[in-house]
Amino acid sequence: MGVPRLITSCSFMPSGPRAAAPRRDDEPVRLHSAEFAADPHRAYRELREKYGSFVPVEISDGVRATLVVGYRDALQILTDEARFPAEPAGHGDRHTAYADCLARVDLFALRRAVEQIAVPLINRFCRTGEAELLGDYAIPLTVGVVDIMLGLSPLDGEAAHTATSQLRDAQDATTAERAERRLTATFADTLAAKREQPEGDLISRLMDSSPDLDDAELIRRITTLYLAATEPTWNLIANTLLLMTTDDGFRGGLLGGVLTVRDAVEEVLFTDPPLANHCPRYPRQPQIIGETFLPEQQPVLIGLAACNNDPAVTGDRTGNRSHLAWGAGPRACPAVPVATMIAHEALELLLDAIPELRRAVPIEEIGWRPGAPHRALAALPVTFPPCAPL
Ligand code: HEM
């Protein structure tokens, strides 16, 4: 199976159902397999024992990379842009443009947008006593808020979400390429509309801040922004809800007011971050770290989940935010205040309306979607005592 262009050129590859055949012992570890998604934490432990910090992996069919599972080595790579640049040669620097535009997002307006979208979603299921919180809440809420932030029209927002879902569900390269073309065409329409009538949204600002860029590069930047903003955020919301409905300590702590939603989000960012294997870096020249040889330009991925749980650095985490969930160094996520605001607000609104959420199925029946970068639930069914609408 080939690898679609968008998927290779954009590091925010969607999680997907493309399960793979079991590996043989001499093959790299297949991070995109269903087998890996079922229990990645056991795999990280075993791989660390077998390989040390650097693990040979495959991130999609035929695409090899090195996965870094040691915290200190990861930090060294993430903070050394000279030796480990974030983009293959020739892609140019996009980070500053993103960071400048994202720094100007009005967080008060964003909070209002979250509420405006969350309330009708909650009202749709609060009286029924059951919901599937990924599909009924985390996804539509995140997508709605991101559409507003980016300034997508309802039509383009719907088209972008449909195309991304098709990309995520694609079983073969042809379907994925078709979905990718739809996404590109949608953002081309958006860009044309913004050129006619710019507004105060993120896409207009991106356009404004880089007047020399051609449409193709702007569309690539909008695509990265859209993918970066959506799936990790809804997975953070869903994975935190899973923790809250699984860990009795957290449930009780939240209900008793001893723990806050912020504590639960931080716990997930440490133990099971939504971007689990990400931050691709491309060694400028062949590199040797310790006894490991890293070939020139072959992607090095950071195992953010594995590094956060590296026994060499985990100890008492009270008040400690040293996890790598947002990356680290000059390329770390430029949207931390935005992403945390969306997640905190979404969770607080839901828990205020429905404090007694319970998982509807045993933890063993909760499924995870395969896909190297994302730690993505397949669904999160819950039950609760029916509540009055907000
Ligand atoms: C829980 C949600 C999120 C998590 C865990 C997360 C995490 C990350 C990580 C690990 C990176 C890669 C950094 C690197 O390569 O070193 C990244 C990059 C990025 N993130 Fe986030 N992010 C989240 C939400 C968002 C949101 C809501 C936005 C936008 C509104 C956003 C925009 C971006 C962009 C544009 C980049 C790429 C920057 C570049 O190309 O240099 N992220 N994010």
Tab-separated table of C-alpha atoms and ligand atoms in Angstrom:
chain	number	residue	atom	x	y	z
A	1	MET	CA	0.000	0.000	0.000
A	2	GLY	CA	1.401	3.447	-0.899
A	3	VAL	CA	1.491	6.347	1.484
A	4	PRO	CA	-0.649	9.391	0.662
A	5	ARG	CA	1.261	12.635	0.160
A	6	LEU	CA	-0.518	14.603	2.879
A	7	ILE	CA	0.093	11.875	5.390
A	8	THR	CA	3.812	11.902	4.748
A	9	SER	CA	4.135	15.679	4.485
A	10	CYS	CA	2.007	16.488	7.528
A	11	SER	CA	3.138	15.088	10.840
A	12	PHE	CA	-0.399	15.249	12.285
A	13	MET	CA	-1.432	12.046	10.501
A	14	PRO	CA	-4.931	11.083	11.580
A	15	SER	CA	-5.365	7.967	13.654
A	16	GLY	CA	-7.018	5.313	11.548
A	17	PRO	CA	-8.244	1.799	11.278
A	18	ARG	CA	-5.503	0.609	8.954
A	19	ALA	CA	-4.584	-2.426	10.983
A	20	ALA	CA	-1.466	-4.307	10.005
A	21	ALA	CA	-0.329	-7.897	9.985
A	22	PRO	CA	1.570	-9.131	13.063
A	23	ARG	CA	5.287	-8.416	12.879
A	24	ARG	CA	8.145	-10.872	12.722
A	25	ASP	CA	10.980	-10.477	15.198
A	26	ASP	CA	13.435	-9.033	12.665
A	27	GLU	CA	11.007	-6.321	11.500
A	28	PRO	CA	10.721	-2.809	12.929
A	29	VAL	CA	7.903	-2.336	15.447
A	30	ARG	CA	4.711	-1.348	13.625
A	31	LEU	CA	3.410	1.667	15.513
A	32	HIS	CA	0.361	1.832	13.247
A	33	SER	CA	-0.861	-1.690	14.029
A	34	ALA	CA	-3.975	-2.589	16.014
A	35	GLU	CA	-1.760	-4.840	18.130
A	36	PHE	CA	0.354	-1.867	19.219
A	37	ALA	CA	-2.697	0.368	19.889
A	38	ALA	CA	-4.208	-2.269	22.177
A	39	ASP	CA	-1.448	-1.900	24.795
A	40	PRO	CA	1.213	0.668	23.890
A	41	HIS	CA	2.459	1.102	27.451
A	42	ARG	CA	3.474	-2.533	27.726
A	43	ALA	CA	5.158	-2.197	24.336
A	44	TYR	CA	7.107	0.896	25.460
A	45	ARG	CA	8.365	-0.952	28.541
A	46	GLU	CA	9.409	-3.997	26.526
A	47	LEU	CA	11.025	-1.911	23.801
A	48	ARG	CA	12.986	0.156	26.297
A	49	GLU	CA	14.324	-3.060	27.794
A	50	LYS	CA	15.202	-4.513	24.421
A	51	TYR	CA	16.599	-1.449	22.616
A	52	GLY	CA	17.339	1.256	25.205
A	53	SER	CA	16.396	4.781	24.125
A	54	PHE	CA	16.185	4.327	20.357
A	55	VAL	CA	13.734	1.892	18.793
A	56	PRO	CA	13.504	0.995	15.086
A	57	VAL	CA	9.859	1.467	14.060
A	58	GLU	CA	7.550	1.673	11.088
A	59	ILE	CA	5.032	4.579	11.254
A	60	SER	CA	2.938	3.630	8.230
A	61	ASP	CA	3.363	0.906	5.645
A	62	GLY	CA	6.958	1.005	4.435
A	63	VAL	CA	7.886	4.248	6.278
A	64	ARG	CA	10.674	3.653	8.768
A	65	ALA	CA	11.696	5.875	11.647
A	66	THR	CA	13.515	5.784	14.962
A	67	LEU	CA	11.352	6.182	18.060
A	68	VAL	CA	12.992	7.826	21.074
A	69	VAL	CA	11.657	6.355	24.329
A	70	GLY	CA	14.235	7.839	26.743
A	71	TYR	CA	13.256	11.209	28.272
A	72	ARG	CA	16.752	12.733	28.426
A	73	ASP	CA	17.655	11.771	24.842
A	74	ALA	CA	14.308	13.137	23.664
A	75	LEU	CA	14.932	16.467	25.359
A	76	GLN	CA	18.397	16.663	23.838
A	77	ILE	CA	16.984	16.130	20.348
A	78	LEU	CA	14.033	18.499	20.782
A	79	THR	CA	16.249	21.336	21.957
A	80	ASP	CA	18.943	20.893	19.271
A	81	GLU	CA	17.433	22.334	16.115
A	82	ALA	CA	20.827	22.702	14.464
A	83	ARG	CA	21.399	18.948	14.377
A	84	PHE	CA	17.757	17.830	14.406
A	85	PRO	CA	15.596	20.216	12.380
A	86	ALA	CA	11.825	19.753	12.517
A	87	GLU	CA	11.308	19.824	8.783
A	88	PRO	CA	12.946	17.960	5.946
A	89	ALA	CA	15.282	20.269	4.050
A	90	GLY	CA	13.423	22.934	2.039
A	91	HIS	CA	10.090	23.208	3.894
A	92	GLY	CA	10.851	26.630	5.438
A	93	ASP	CA	9.998	27.870	8.908
A	94	ARG	CA	6.311	27.847	9.715
A	95	HIS	CA	6.535	27.848	13.468
A	96	THR	CA	6.957	31.603	13.956
A	97	ALA	CA	3.959	32.343	11.741
A	98	TYR	CA	1.772	29.917	13.720
A	99	ALA	CA	3.028	31.197	17.056
A	100	ASP	CA	2.388	34.868	16.138
A	101	CYS	CA	-1.156	34.190	14.968
A	102	LEU	CA	-2.050	31.908	17.868
A	103	ALA	CA	-0.724	34.385	20.449
A	104	ARG	CA	-3.441	36.801	19.304
A	105	VAL	CA	-6.373	34.456	19.907
A	106	ASP	CA	-8.834	36.118	22.313
A	107	LEU	CA	-9.178	33.552	25.100
A	108	PHE	CA	-12.330	35.184	26.518
A	109	ALA	CA	-14.056	34.953	23.163
A	110	LEU	CA	-12.786	31.395	22.873
A	111	ARG	CA	-14.327	30.468	26.218
A	112	ARG	CA	-17.658	31.899	25.084
A	113	ALA	CA	-17.393	29.877	21.870
A	114	VAL	CA	-16.784	26.662	23.806
A	115	GLU	CA	-19.845	27.323	25.952
A	116	GLN	CA	-21.972	28.271	22.987
A	117	ILE	CA	-21.179	24.941	21.334
A	118	ALA	CA	-21.088	22.739	24.439
A	119	VAL	CA	-24.497	23.640	25.858
A	120	PRO	CA	-26.663	22.429	22.944
A	121	LEU	CA	-24.525	19.260	22.671
A	122	ILE	CA	-25.055	18.464	26.365
A	123	ASN	CA	-28.760	19.283	26.088
A	124	ARG	CA	-29.090	16.765	23.303
A	125	PHE	CA	-28.220	13.815	25.563
A	126	CYS	CA	-28.551	14.933	29.204
A	127	ARG	CA	-32.150	13.720	29.560
A	128	THR	CA	-31.469	10.283	28.088
A	129	GLY	CA	-29.053	9.004	30.751
A	130	GLU	CA	-26.549	7.745	28.175
A	131	ALA	CA	-24.113	9.144	25.638
A	132	GLU	CA	-21.068	8.283	23.576
A	133	LEU	CA	-18.832	11.104	24.729
A	134	LEU	CA	-16.299	10.969	21.904
A	135	GLY	CA	-18.791	11.216	19.033
A	136	ASP	CA	-21.557	13.094	20.865
A	137	TYR	CA	-19.361	15.608	22.659
A	138	ALA	CA	-15.537	15.726	22.365
A	139	ILE	CA	-15.400	15.631	18.553
A	140	PRO	CA	-18.287	17.969	17.614
A	141	LEU	CA	-17.312	20.415	20.338
A	142	THR	CA	-13.662	20.614	19.258
A	143	VAL	CA	-14.499	20.806	15.581
A	144	GLY	CA	-17.078	23.558	16.183
A	145	VAL	CA	-14.655	25.642	18.229
A	146	VAL	CA	-11.776	25.167	15.773
A	147	ASP	CA	-14.052	26.157	12.865
A	148	ILE	CA	-14.839	29.421	14.657
A	149	MET	CA	-11.172	30.056	15.511
A	150	LEU	CA	-10.004	29.430	11.965
A	151	GLY	CA	-12.940	31.313	10.475
A	152	LEU	CA	-14.324	28.418	8.408
A	153	SER	CA	-17.821	28.928	7.002
A	154	PRO	CA	-20.338	26.284	8.161
A	155	LEU	CA	-20.138	24.708	4.705
A	156	ASP	CA	-16.310	24.575	4.635
A	157	GLY	CA	-16.216	23.426	8.260
A	158	GLU	CA	-18.527	20.538	7.452
A	159	ALA	CA	-16.556	19.647	4.301
A	160	ALA	CA	-13.216	19.779	6.139
A	161	HIS	CA	-14.489	17.533	8.909
A	162	THR	CA	-15.976	15.041	6.447
A	163	ALA	CA	-12.749	14.894	4.427
A	164	THR	CA	-10.630	14.444	7.562
A	165	SER	CA	-12.908	11.675	8.804
A	166	GLN	CA	-12.591	9.937	5.439
A	167	LEU	CA	-8.820	10.311	5.631
A	168	ARG	CA	-8.859	8.833	9.114
A	169	ASP	CA	-11.068	5.901	8.076
A	170	ALA	CA	-9.365	5.240	4.725
A	171	GLN	CA	-8.442	1.593	4.238
A	172	ASP	CA	-6.256	2.218	1.198
A	173	ALA	CA	-4.114	4.871	-0.429
A	174	THR	CA	-6.637	5.706	-3.190
A	175	THR	CA	-9.382	6.558	-0.687
A	176	ALA	CA	-6.917	8.524	1.427
A	177	GLU	CA	-5.695	10.492	-1.604
A	178	ARG	CA	-9.291	11.288	-2.595
A	179	ALA	CA	-10.016	12.565	0.911
A	180	GLU	CA	-6.809	14.580	0.877
A	181	ARG	CA	-7.835	16.223	-2.414
A	182	ARG	CA	-11.226	17.134	-0.892
A	183	LEU	CA	-9.535	18.695	2.098
A	184	THR	CA	-7.201	20.701	-0.130
A	185	ALA	CA	-10.102	21.841	-2.338
A	186	THR	CA	-12.068	22.923	0.735
A	187	PHE	CA	-9.227	25.005	2.102
A	188	ALA	CA	-8.610	26.458	-1.379
A	189	ASP	CA	-12.238	27.700	-1.322
A	190	THR	CA	-11.754	29.067	2.182
A	191	LEU	CA	-8.587	30.869	1.156
A	192	ALA	CA	-10.270	32.415	-1.900
A	193	ALA	CA	-13.102	33.669	0.338
A	194	LYS	CA	-10.649	35.116	2.870
A	195	ARG	CA	-8.697	36.884	0.115
A	196	GLU	CA	-11.992	38.550	-0.925
A	197	GLN	CA	-12.953	39.403	2.618
A	198	PRO	CA	-10.337	38.931	5.346
A	199	GLU	CA	-11.575	38.795	8.940
A	200	GLY	CA	-10.000	38.589	12.387
A	201	ASP	CA	-9.679	34.789	12.326
A	202	LEU	CA	-6.606	32.547	12.295
A	203	ILE	CA	-6.641	31.852	8.562
A	204	SER	CA	-6.871	35.557	7.708
A	205	ARG	CA	-4.001	36.235	10.110
A	206	LEU	CA	-1.858	33.469	8.633
A	207	MET	CA	-2.484	34.919	5.177
A	208	ASP	CA	-1.709	38.415	6.398
A	209	SER	CA	1.481	37.496	8.213
A	210	SER	CA	3.048	35.796	5.199
A	211	PRO	CA	2.120	37.892	2.144
A	212	ASP	CA	4.826	36.245	0.012
A	213	LEU	CA	3.492	32.716	0.303
A	214	ASP	CA	1.745	31.116	-2.635
A	215	ASP	CA	-1.673	29.482	-2.247
A	216	ALA	CA	-0.285	25.936	-2.224
A	217	GLU	CA	1.940	26.634	0.788
A	218	LEU	CA	-0.807	28.544	2.591
A	219	ILE	CA	-3.187	25.634	2.063
A	220	ARG	CA	-0.549	23.264	3.495
A	221	ARG	CA	-0.236	25.517	6.549
A	222	ILE	CA	-3.991	25.711	7.023
A	223	THR	CA	-4.190	21.910	6.722
A	224	THR	CA	-1.484	21.420	9.358
A	225	LEU	CA	-3.190	23.934	11.624
A	226	TYR	CA	-6.563	22.246	11.229
A	227	LEU	CA	-5.192	18.743	11.879
A	228	ALA	CA	-2.995	19.982	14.744
A	229	ALA	CA	-5.920	21.711	16.424
A	230	THR	CA	-8.625	19.088	16.113
A	231	GLU	CA	-7.708	15.458	16.821
A	232	PRO	CA	-5.219	16.041	19.690
A	233	THR	CA	-7.714	18.313	21.446
A	234	TRP	CA	-10.686	15.994	21.212
A	235	ASN	CA	-8.500	13.096	22.307
A	236	LEU	CA	-7.303	15.066	25.335
A	237	ILE	CA	-10.937	15.701	26.303
A	238	ALA	CA	-11.958	12.076	25.712
A	239	ASN	CA	-8.889	10.556	27.386
A	240	THR	CA	-9.449	12.756	30.449
A	241	LEU	CA	-13.082	11.643	30.581
A	242	LEU	CA	-11.873	8.057	30.408
A	243	LEU	CA	-9.574	8.670	33.380
A	244	MET	CA	-12.403	10.305	35.317
A	245	THR	CA	-14.725	7.383	34.705
A	246	THR	CA	-12.074	4.727	35.371
A	247	ASP	CA	-9.944	5.846	38.282
A	248	ASP	CA	-11.996	5.898	41.499
A	249	GLY	CA	-9.445	8.187	43.143
A	250	PHE	CA	-9.997	10.777	40.421
A	251	ARG	CA	-13.779	10.359	40.393
A	252	GLY	CA	-14.003	10.747	44.149
A	253	GLY	CA	-11.445	13.575	44.214
A	254	LEU	CA	-13.369	15.538	41.603
A	255	LEU	CA	-16.751	14.951	43.222
A	256	GLY	CA	-15.337	15.848	46.652
A	257	GLY	CA	-13.637	18.988	45.331
A	258	VAL	CA	-10.144	17.782	46.302
A	259	LEU	CA	-9.046	17.467	42.673
A	260	THR	CA	-9.832	19.776	39.771
A	261	VAL	CA	-10.413	19.197	36.095
A	262	ARG	CA	-7.003	20.799	35.583
A	263	ASP	CA	-5.412	18.038	37.729
A	264	ALA	CA	-7.079	15.358	35.639
A	265	VAL	CA	-5.945	16.966	32.374
A	266	GLU	CA	-2.363	17.229	33.649
A	267	GLU	CA	-2.438	13.577	34.702
A	268	VAL	CA	-3.472	12.541	31.188
A	269	LEU	CA	-0.841	14.793	29.612
A	270	PHE	CA	1.701	12.909	31.715
A	271	THR	CA	0.503	9.347	31.530
A	272	ASP	CA	-1.341	9.077	28.229
A	273	PRO	CA	-0.830	12.212	26.125
A	274	PRO	CA	-3.048	12.615	23.039
A	275	LEU	CA	-0.030	12.895	20.755
A	276	ALA	CA	1.828	9.780	21.823
A	277	ASN	CA	4.504	9.510	19.112
A	278	HIS	CA	5.165	12.769	17.366
A	279	CYS	CA	7.584	15.730	16.867
A	280	PRO	CA	9.356	14.292	13.816
A	281	ARG	CA	12.933	15.477	13.420
A	282	TYR	CA	15.222	14.896	10.439
A	283	PRO	CA	18.952	14.594	11.304
A	284	ARG	CA	20.789	17.074	9.111
A	285	GLN	CA	23.726	14.674	8.895
A	286	PRO	CA	24.184	11.114	10.090
A	287	GLN	CA	24.239	11.373	13.893
A	288	ILE	CA	25.593	9.157	16.628
A	289	ILE	CA	23.995	9.443	20.070
A	290	GLY	CA	25.519	7.089	22.622
A	291	GLU	CA	25.881	3.917	20.606
A	292	THR	CA	23.022	4.610	18.230
A	293	PHE	CA	23.459	5.623	14.622
A	294	LEU	CA	20.719	7.875	13.233
A	295	PRO	CA	20.780	8.056	9.432
A	296	GLU	CA	20.628	11.444	7.706
A	297	GLN	CA	17.063	12.618	6.961
A	298	GLN	CA	15.410	9.445	8.280
A	299	PRO	CA	12.668	10.643	10.658
A	300	VAL	CA	13.297	10.472	14.368
A	301	LEU	CA	10.002	10.450	16.285
A	302	ILE	CA	9.690	11.325	19.929
A	303	GLY	CA	7.752	8.798	21.992
A	304	LEU	CA	6.065	11.461	24.111
A	305	ALA	CA	4.013	8.924	26.079
A	306	ALA	CA	6.982	6.588	26.535
A	307	CYS	CA	9.335	9.394	27.610
A	308	ASN	CA	6.852	10.790	30.156
A	309	ASN	CA	6.738	7.348	31.735
A	310	ASP	CA	10.487	6.722	31.519
A	311	PRO	CA	11.479	5.168	34.876
A	312	ALA	CA	14.761	7.107	34.712
A	313	VAL	CA	12.868	10.352	35.356
A	314	THR	CA	9.491	9.511	36.908
A	315	GLY	CA	9.248	10.158	40.619
A	316	ASP	CA	7.066	12.424	42.691
A	317	ARG	CA	5.131	14.496	40.169
A	318	THR	CA	3.387	16.867	42.580
A	319	GLY	CA	3.280	20.278	40.893
A	320	ASN	CA	5.607	19.018	38.194
A	321	ARG	CA	4.714	19.930	34.605
A	322	SER	CA	7.822	18.537	32.983
A	323	HIS	CA	5.956	16.190	30.663
A	324	LEU	CA	6.600	16.313	26.944
A	325	ALA	CA	2.950	16.263	25.847
A	326	TRP	CA	3.352	19.639	24.106
A	327	GLY	CA	6.818	18.828	22.803
A	328	ALA	CA	9.752	20.913	24.088
A	329	GLY	CA	12.291	23.427	22.811
A	330	PRO	CA	11.829	25.955	20.027
A	331	ARG	CA	9.173	23.917	18.204
A	332	ALA	CA	6.899	23.051	21.101
A	333	CYS	CA	3.165	23.424	20.493
A	334	PRO	CA	2.416	27.101	19.927
A	335	ALA	CA	-1.189	26.697	21.126
A	336	VAL	CA	-0.937	25.505	24.728
A	337	PRO	CA	-3.189	28.246	26.246
A	338	VAL	CA	-5.740	27.705	23.482
A	339	ALA	CA	-5.767	23.915	23.747
A	340	THR	CA	-5.953	23.873	27.544
A	341	MET	CA	-8.714	26.479	27.562
A	342	ILE	CA	-10.837	24.379	25.193
A	343	ALA	CA	-10.228	21.158	27.148
A	344	HIS	CA	-10.778	22.659	30.623
A	345	GLU	CA	-13.928	24.510	29.598
A	346	ALA	CA	-15.362	21.499	27.765
A	347	LEU	CA	-14.785	19.224	30.739
A	348	GLU	CA	-16.028	21.676	33.355
A	349	LEU	CA	-19.242	22.402	31.474
A	350	LEU	CA	-19.950	18.712	31.037
A	351	LEU	CA	-19.194	17.803	34.656
A	352	ASP	CA	-21.216	20.735	35.996
A	353	ALA	CA	-24.200	19.514	33.989
A	354	ILE	CA	-23.646	15.791	34.589
A	355	PRO	CA	-21.434	15.129	37.621
A	356	GLU	CA	-22.121	11.413	37.862
A	357	LEU	CA	-20.721	9.999	34.655
A	358	ARG	CA	-20.034	6.261	34.572
A	359	ARG	CA	-18.412	4.162	31.892
A	360	ALA	CA	-21.092	2.025	30.205
A	361	VAL	CA	-18.728	-0.883	29.442
A	362	PRO	CA	-15.824	-2.524	31.294
A	363	ILE	CA	-12.418	-0.992	30.633
A	364	GLU	CA	-11.335	-4.105	28.647
A	365	GLU	CA	-14.078	-3.358	26.116
A	366	ILE	CA	-12.901	0.188	25.469
A	367	GLY	CA	-11.197	0.172	22.069
A	368	TRP	CA	-8.299	2.288	20.768
A	369	ARG	CA	-7.782	3.313	17.148
A	370	PRO	CA	-4.504	2.295	15.542
A	371	GLY	CA	-2.222	5.041	14.218
A	372	ALA	CA	1.283	6.036	15.261
A	373	PRO	CA	0.864	9.611	16.480
A	374	HIS	CA	-2.499	9.662	18.228
A	375	ARG	CA	-3.696	8.006	21.430
A	376	ALA	CA	-7.259	7.841	20.229
A	377	LEU	CA	-10.283	6.125	21.730
A	378	ALA	CA	-12.643	4.407	19.316
A	379	ALA	CA	-15.648	5.392	21.477
A	380	LEU	CA	-16.483	6.309	25.061
A	381	PRO	CA	-19.978	5.113	26.023
A	382	VAL	CA	-21.208	6.380	29.402
A	383	THR	CA	-24.352	6.309	31.528
A	384	PHE	CA	-25.563	8.768	34.167
A	385	PRO	CA	-28.695	9.773	36.048
A	386	PRO	CA	-30.771	11.826	33.560
A	387	CYS	CA	-30.403	15.580	34.121
A	388	ALA	CA	-32.396	18.660	33.183
A	389	PRO	CA	-31.118	20.582	30.150
A	390	LEU	CA	-28.863	23.563	30.780
B	1	HEM	C1	-4.389	18.755	23.493
B	1	HEM	C2	-4.136	19.307	22.401
B	1	HEM	C3	-2.783	19.489	21.775
B	1	HEM	C4	-1.592	18.824	21.986
B	1	HEM	C5	-1.329	17.674	22.956
B	1	HEM	C6	-0.614	19.409	21.106
B	1	HEM	C7	0.711	19.026	21.011
B	1	HEM	C8	1.562	19.443	20.017
B	1	HEM	C9	2.856	18.901	19.784
B	1	HEM	C10	3.515	17.785	20.590
B	1	HEM	C11	3.374	19.540	18.709
B	1	HEM	C12	4.667	19.242	18.002
B	1	HEM	C13	5.796	20.057	18.452
B	1	HEM	C14	7.067	19.617	17.812
B	1	HEM	O1	7.120	19.135	16.653
B	1	HEM	O2	8.068	19.722	18.498
B	1	HEM	C15	2.396	20.505	18.266
B	1	HEM	C16	2.570	21.336	17.201
B	1	HEM	C17	1.610	22.204	16.769
B	1	HEM	N1	0.425	22.494	17.380
B	1	HEM	FE1	-0.320	21.622	19.037
B	1	HEM	N2	-1.214	20.429	20.403
B	1	HEM	C18	-2.535	20.498	20.787
B	1	HEM	C19	-3.481	21.387	20.369
B	1	HEM	C20	-3.268	22.353	19.435
B	1	HEM	C21	-4.235	23.335	19.045
B	1	HEM	C22	-5.641	23.512	19.636
B	1	HEM	C23	-3.666	24.065	18.047
B	1	HEM	C24	-4.206	25.219	17.269
B	1	HEM	C25	-5.249	25.931	17.566
B	1	HEM	C26	-2.333	23.541	17.834
B	1	HEM	C27	-1.449	23.995	16.896
B	1	HEM	C28	-0.224	23.439	16.635
B	1	HEM	C29	0.583	23.781	15.479
B	1	HEM	C30	0.206	24.774	14.389
B	1	HEM	C31	1.732	22.999	15.553
B	1	HEM	C32	2.856	22.940	14.535
B	1	HEM	C33	3.863	23.991	14.808
B	1	HEM	C34	5.027	23.897	13.826
B	1	HEM	O3	4.863	23.481	12.679
B	1	HEM	O4	6.110	24.231	14.240
B	1	HEM	N3	-2.129	22.515	18.711
B	1	HEM	N4	1.299	20.428	19.087
